[in-house]
Amino acid sequence: MARPIIARLFVKESQGAGLVDKPVRVSRLVSWGGEKRSLNGLDMWKIARELVKVAVEANPHEPPVASDEREALADALAATLSALGELDMDDVQAVRLGRVGLARRLTAARPDATRDLSADAAVLHDSLLDLSCLHILHFFTQRSTFVANAQVAQTRMLDETLRLLDALVDRIPRPGSADEEFETRYLAHIERKYSKLNIFGLDLSDPGRARWPLDTAYLNLELASQRDGGSPSANRRRVEQALSGCNRAMLRGLAGSGKTTLMQWLAVSAAQNSFPDELASLRGRVPFMLPLRALAQDPALPRPEQFLGATGNILHGLQPEHWADRVLSSGRGMVLIDGVDEVSESERPVVRRWLLDLVDLYPGTFFLVTSRPSAVNGLWLVEADFDEFNLLPMNRHDVDRFVHGWHNAVLTTVEEPEEQQAVERCRDALRTTLRQKHDLYRLATIPLMCALICALHRDRLTHLPDRRMELYAAALTMLLVRRDKEREIPVPDGLAPTEEAQVQLLQRIAYWLIRNGRSEAAQATAVRIIREKLPAMPHMAPPDRAEDVFRYLLLRSGLLREPSVGMVDFIHRTFQDYLGAKAAVEAEDLDLLAESGRDDQWEDVIRLAIGHARDGERAYLLRKLVELGDQSADPQLRRRYHLLAAVALEHATTLDPAARAAVTLRASALIPPDTLADAEQLATAGDIVLDLLPGPDELTPEQARATVVTIARIGGEAALEQLAHFKRVADREVRQEVALSWAYFDARSFAEEVLAGLPMDDLTLHLSGPEQIACLDALDRVPHLSLRGQMLTADLVDALFSLKVHSLSITPSNAESFALPSLTPLRGLRRLVIESCDVITNMSALGESPAKELALHRLPDAVDLAFLARAVDLRSLILSSPHGIPLAEMPLAQVTSLNVDGVLTGEQVPDFAEVFPSLTSLTLRLTCQSYQAPVDLSPLRNVLRGQVDITLVDAGKVHGLNALPADRVSVRHAGRAKPAGRPRTGLLRRFRG
């Protein structure tokens, strides 16, 4: 009896109605909305009342609800059913949801409908709603167009599946083959090998507890693109965003900045096939980790079939013949080459030629190469079309996250509640200390140093040295002596490993590595070095115990490790440089140190040697660097020597005034910096530079901009005061650079001392953390705002209200999805850009946006933009989607300019004129799927009033171009590289069949 009652809720189909190529929205089927309304609120209540009456009459002897509550029940049911008109789904999606899911969706839309009902009435309400949903779905399936619509939806899903398969099919070895069996074992091995990091400073006597799961330890740091041009600050992007769509990358970073950790994350993500959506193109890849320090041991660099053997992989002998070549040829490979700086300068041209040969032979393979910044110039791989990135230091928010994560790792190693509370107190105290001590914070912006600071802070009961040299010395004491003594770990019989004796032996091994341009040594070589030193150290052990001493240092020092069988290296190059510098000073190799300044591998060694040296040695070494720079005819080499001397002053606690003056004089010649690259280098010299930098009135705009970058990278209170002098210069680019410096300073101080007086009308202000958002109250007006990595919340919209925001760009983090809040308070908003729309669960609030220009990027699959019909001020619309061509299912008559970047998934391009009848400008970038039939473009002729510009990718898959008017339609063709591989036989046919 309920079926005819429910049918009255929906519009009757006219003959031929609904014969469209896509499902119909539920909201267009109900009979109380749209242009042809046949029901009003009273009618809805009557229908609900009839349903209640049917339920009551079904059992007249025991009515389910009292008679005085039936009217209220009918009200509640009518309110719940009316939510049908607001469902953002089509009939096919509703049927797929099922009656229970549909009832749940309607209830969620009217959560207060049953608030005043008794328990019995609420139960009956839910039963009637369940019954109604059953008949509603039956009604949908009986519509004449439903089957065709369902087939269209299914075809779209299949097309998308095939599109993804098309990208992955060449990456999958044949089932049951030897390649597949080996690959399974190899990827599992890569996952186990690289899925954990050493937690510096934890209990190294138990390796199982001193390992940090990579998914917890990995911090998605920021990269600065060098190819995009402009400021590195403006080009800051998290790793996932920066590498998105990139197939070859050169990554530069300082020692300890996280280059190798990033490579481990890439290798493990590939092994687990767990890349985020931005890096979806890397899914299905097979990683090859190639540390150059290991490869350089052999006379020739390895061929693909030697990759595993050259890196000591235990599965090397089990790989099928030519397996690596097949992986790389099919475009499934991921080659991660770590440490160009760790091979000698004379060997780097050979490495470059080897790398270019690999790229030429395997163009579909993903390559990532890392190096320290100064090891090779910016054009080193430009001819192979490598994107250039710098790995940036951590900002304050990143440092805070790192400190929090490190202490969370410690908490997993302690069990007593009192000890856990002590760790939490230690964590909170360190975060406070880093906010108050700028010199310490600057050190903490490098991940390795931040871990060292965390460890020492806990070990020394929150008492920390401020200088880098003192931090290293304290770390050695902690690792070599205090840990074992405090844990009462016994020393092997016959050995007396004092701290001084261990340091002497370790520094000799380190210095041997540095002099020989090596990053690791054979264990037999390390034993020989120890044996040669032991006669001078009779208290340590006799020479015939050299093997035992080496084994003790390897297992107990926490500084050495075994990267492969029979080899040894330091846990990080920084400790090798620190100890090697000490050995060089004690050996009085000052001339060798100075002359080695031309080799970037010696840079940190020389800087640290200045810290180890005594006053006379320090002055001699600095004067020698100055003299070598003065004598050089090469301007670049002269700059290198003089800048190295200036940077080394950081460690010169005491110094002959004449030597300091000589270094400062040469440093002043490097000032002001002319380029952004010069600015980054100059900042490494630290606070000494601040006193030498001129004010804005003495600089060209380019120099002023580079000077601002230098000041920002140095940071601190003195730098903030100096930066404030640049906030009122006339040149926009200089003031924009000042605004971009916010991330390098305390958020509140910067807002009050710099931003508060900065003319903002022609600038974009970037918000990248909650600390900055909290400081918006210090600002009067911000016309152009960019929100990075933060969710746009209703509270933030309210905070932006007073800032008179004119344009807003939103780049949300992929870590958390959110619903877009109402934008109506931003009455002055004229331009809105949203990246990564696929993490936004509900975009309907855009219907109330006052923006005239709207750009929506990375839209989710099958999104319906009908809510934009309510955006009456909208005139210009930019849409991009990796899935299809996003359109509204109703006309958007207010839009006059449209730009679409999408994928053709049907057999005919959509009729844009139907959805956008007022277009005067249409720009399309259309990508065709290689597996489907050609697409007909002739409907584009219907865009009568405007100019149409089309870019076609894979244009062989389209037809109908001849039907387009040549006077209004321009077409350009863009090809796309196709990875080589075996022919696609059978697989796609099976899916289509």
PDB file of N, CA, C and O in Angstrom, residues 482-505:
ATOM      1  N   ARG A 482      79.593   7.784  28.666  1.00  0.00           N
ATOM      2  CA  ARG A 482      78.548   7.875  29.680  1.00  0.00           C
ATOM      3  C   ARG A 482      77.502   6.790  29.543  1.00  0.00           C
ATOM      4  O   ARG A 482      77.029   6.252  30.538  1.00  0.00           O
ATOM      5  N   ARG A 483      77.115   6.459  28.301  1.00  0.00           N
ATOM      6  CA  ARG A 483      76.035   5.495  28.142  1.00  0.00           C
ATOM      7  C   ARG A 483      76.399   4.145  28.764  1.00  0.00           C
ATOM      8  O   ARG A 483      75.647   3.577  29.546  1.00  0.00           O
ATOM      9  N   ASP A 484      77.558   3.611  28.397  1.00  0.00           N
ATOM     10  CA  ASP A 484      77.947   2.294  28.917  1.00  0.00           C
ATOM     11  C   ASP A 484      78.220   2.342  30.417  1.00  0.00           C
ATOM     12  O   ASP A 484      77.858   1.418  31.160  1.00  0.00           O
ATOM     13  N   LYS A 485      78.831   3.442  30.884  1.00  0.00           N
ATOM     14  CA  LYS A 485      79.154   3.527  32.308  1.00  0.00           C
ATOM     15  C   LYS A 485      77.883   3.596  33.136  1.00  0.00           C
ATOM     16  O   LYS A 485      77.756   2.924  34.162  1.00  0.00           O
ATOM     17  N   GLU A 486      76.902   4.412  32.682  1.00  0.00           N
ATOM     18  CA  GLU A 486      75.672   4.562  33.449  1.00  0.00           C
ATOM     19  C   GLU A 486      74.814   3.305  33.395  1.00  0.00           C
ATOM     20  O   GLU A 486      74.011   3.056  34.295  1.00  0.00           O
ATOM     21  N   ARG A 487      74.963   2.520  32.342  1.00  0.00           N
ATOM     22  CA  ARG A 487      74.199   1.267  32.262  1.00  0.00           C
ATOM     23  C   ARG A 487      74.988   0.090  32.829  1.00  0.00           C
ATOM     24  O   ARG A 487      74.520  -1.037  32.797  1.00  0.00           O
ATOM     25  N   GLU A 488      76.232   0.383  33.301  1.00  0.00           N
ATOM     26  CA  GLU A 488      77.102  -0.624  33.913  1.00  0.00           C
ATOM     27  C   GLU A 488      77.342  -1.795  32.977  1.00  0.00           C
ATOM     28  O   GLU A 488      77.309  -2.966  33.359  1.00  0.00           O
ATOM     29  N   ILE A 489      77.592  -1.473  31.690  1.00  0.00           N
ATOM     30  CA  ILE A 489      77.909  -2.507  30.705  1.00  0.00           C
ATOM     31  C   ILE A 489      79.394  -2.833  30.818  1.00  0.00           C
ATOM     32  O   ILE A 489      80.248  -1.939  30.739  1.00  0.00           O
ATOM     33  N   PRO A 490      79.752  -4.081  30.999  1.00  0.00           N
ATOM     34  CA  PRO A 490      81.167  -4.431  31.215  1.00  0.00           C
ATOM     35  C   PRO A 490      81.993  -4.257  29.945  1.00  0.00           C
ATOM     36  O   PRO A 490      81.499  -4.420  28.829  1.00  0.00           O
ATOM     37  N   VAL A 491      83.281  -3.928  30.135  1.00  0.00           N
ATOM     38  CA  VAL A 491      84.234  -3.801  29.035  1.00  0.00           C
ATOM     39  C   VAL A 491      84.905  -5.149  28.826  1.00  0.00           C
ATOM     40  O   VAL A 491      85.205  -5.857  29.795  1.00  0.00           O
ATOM     41  N   PRO A 492      85.152  -5.559  27.581  1.00  0.00           N
ATOM     42  CA  PRO A 492      85.835  -6.840  27.346  1.00  0.00           C
ATOM     43  C   PRO A 492      87.167  -6.913  28.075  1.00  0.00           C
ATOM     44  O   PRO A 492      87.885  -5.906  28.205  1.00  0.00           O
ATOM     45  N   ASP A 493      87.506  -8.099  28.569  1.00  0.00           N
ATOM     46  CA  ASP A 493      88.761  -8.290  29.302  1.00  0.00           C
ATOM     47  C   ASP A 493      89.955  -7.877  28.442  1.00  0.00           C
ATOM     48  O   ASP A 493      90.023  -8.179  27.247  1.00  0.00           O
ATOM     49  N   GLY A 494      90.870  -7.180  29.063  1.00  0.00           N
ATOM     50  CA  GLY A 494      92.096  -6.795  28.383  1.00  0.00           C
ATOM     51  C   GLY A 494      92.018  -5.481  27.626  1.00  0.00           C
ATOM     52  O   GLY A 494      93.025  -5.037  27.065  1.00  0.00           O
ATOM     53  N   LEU A 495      90.842  -4.847  27.595  1.00  0.00           N
ATOM     54  CA  LEU A 495      90.698  -3.573  26.902  1.00  0.00           C
ATOM     55  C   LEU A 495      90.426  -2.468  27.921  1.00  0.00           C
ATOM     56  O   LEU A 495      89.739  -2.694  28.908  1.00  0.00           O
ATOM     57  N   ALA A 496      90.975  -1.269  27.635  1.00  0.00           N
ATOM     58  CA  ALA A 496      90.729  -0.107  28.490  1.00  0.00           C
ATOM     59  C   ALA A 496      90.319   1.058  27.602  1.00  0.00           C
ATOM     60  O   ALA A 496      91.104   1.986  27.355  1.00  0.00           O
ATOM     61  N   PRO A 497      89.082   1.027  27.098  1.00  0.00           N
ATOM     62  CA  PRO A 497      88.657   2.027  26.099  1.00  0.00           C
ATOM     63  C   PRO A 497      88.225   3.345  26.735  1.00  0.00           C
ATOM     64  O   PRO A 497      87.043   3.612  26.915  1.00  0.00           O
ATOM     65  N   THR A 498      89.190   4.189  27.102  1.00  0.00           N
ATOM     66  CA  THR A 498      88.835   5.515  27.597  1.00  0.00           C
ATOM     67  C   THR A 498      88.279   6.359  26.439  1.00  0.00           C
ATOM     68  O   THR A 498      88.452   6.033  25.260  1.00  0.00           O
ATOM     69  N   GLU A 499      87.637   7.476  26.800  1.00  0.00           N
ATOM     70  CA  GLU A 499      87.091   8.344  25.752  1.00  0.00           C
ATOM     71  C   GLU A 499      88.203   8.862  24.852  1.00  0.00           C
ATOM     72  O   GLU A 499      88.076   8.851  23.618  1.00  0.00           O
ATOM     73  N   GLU A 500      89.294   9.326  25.445  1.00  0.00           N
ATOM     74  CA  GLU A 500      90.394   9.877  24.649  1.00  0.00           C
ATOM     75  C   GLU A 500      90.965   8.835  23.696  1.00  0.00           C
ATOM     76  O   GLU A 500      91.237   9.127  22.522  1.00  0.00           O
ATOM     77  N   ALA A 501      91.149   7.587  24.195  1.00  0.00           N
ATOM     78  CA  ALA A 501      91.711   6.537  23.343  1.00  0.00           C
ATOM     79  C   ALA A 501      90.774   6.217  22.172  1.00  0.00           C
ATOM     80  O   ALA A 501      91.216   6.050  21.027  1.00  0.00           O
ATOM     81  N   GLN A 502      89.481   6.124  22.435  1.00  0.00           N
ATOM     82  CA  GLN A 502      88.535   5.833  21.356  1.00  0.00           C
ATOM     83  C   GLN A 502      88.519   6.948  20.326  1.00  0.00           C
ATOM     84  O   GLN A 502      88.465   6.696  19.110  1.00  0.00           O
ATOM     85  N   VAL A 503      88.549   8.199  20.795  1.00  0.00           N
ATOM     86  CA  VAL A 503      88.548   9.331  19.866  1.00  0.00           C
ATOM     87  C   VAL A 503      89.792   9.296  18.991  1.00  0.00           C
ATOM     88  O   VAL A 503      89.732   9.544  17.772  1.00  0.00           O
ATOM     89  N   GLN A 504      90.944   8.973  19.590  1.00  0.00           N
ATOM     90  CA  GLN A 504      92.179   8.911  18.809  1.00  0.00           C
ATOM     91  C   GLN A 504      92.073   7.892  17.676  1.00  0.00           C
ATOM     92  O   GLN A 504      92.472   8.169  16.538  1.00  0.00           O
ATOM     93  N   LEU A 505      91.539   6.747  17.975  1.00  0.00           N
ATOM     94  CA  LEU A 505      91.432   5.711  16.944  1.00  0.00           C
ATOM     95  C   LEU A 505      90.382   6.074  15.892  1.00  0.00           C
ATOM     96  O   LEU A 505      90.600   5.904  14.692  1.00  0.00           O
TER      97      LEU A 505
END
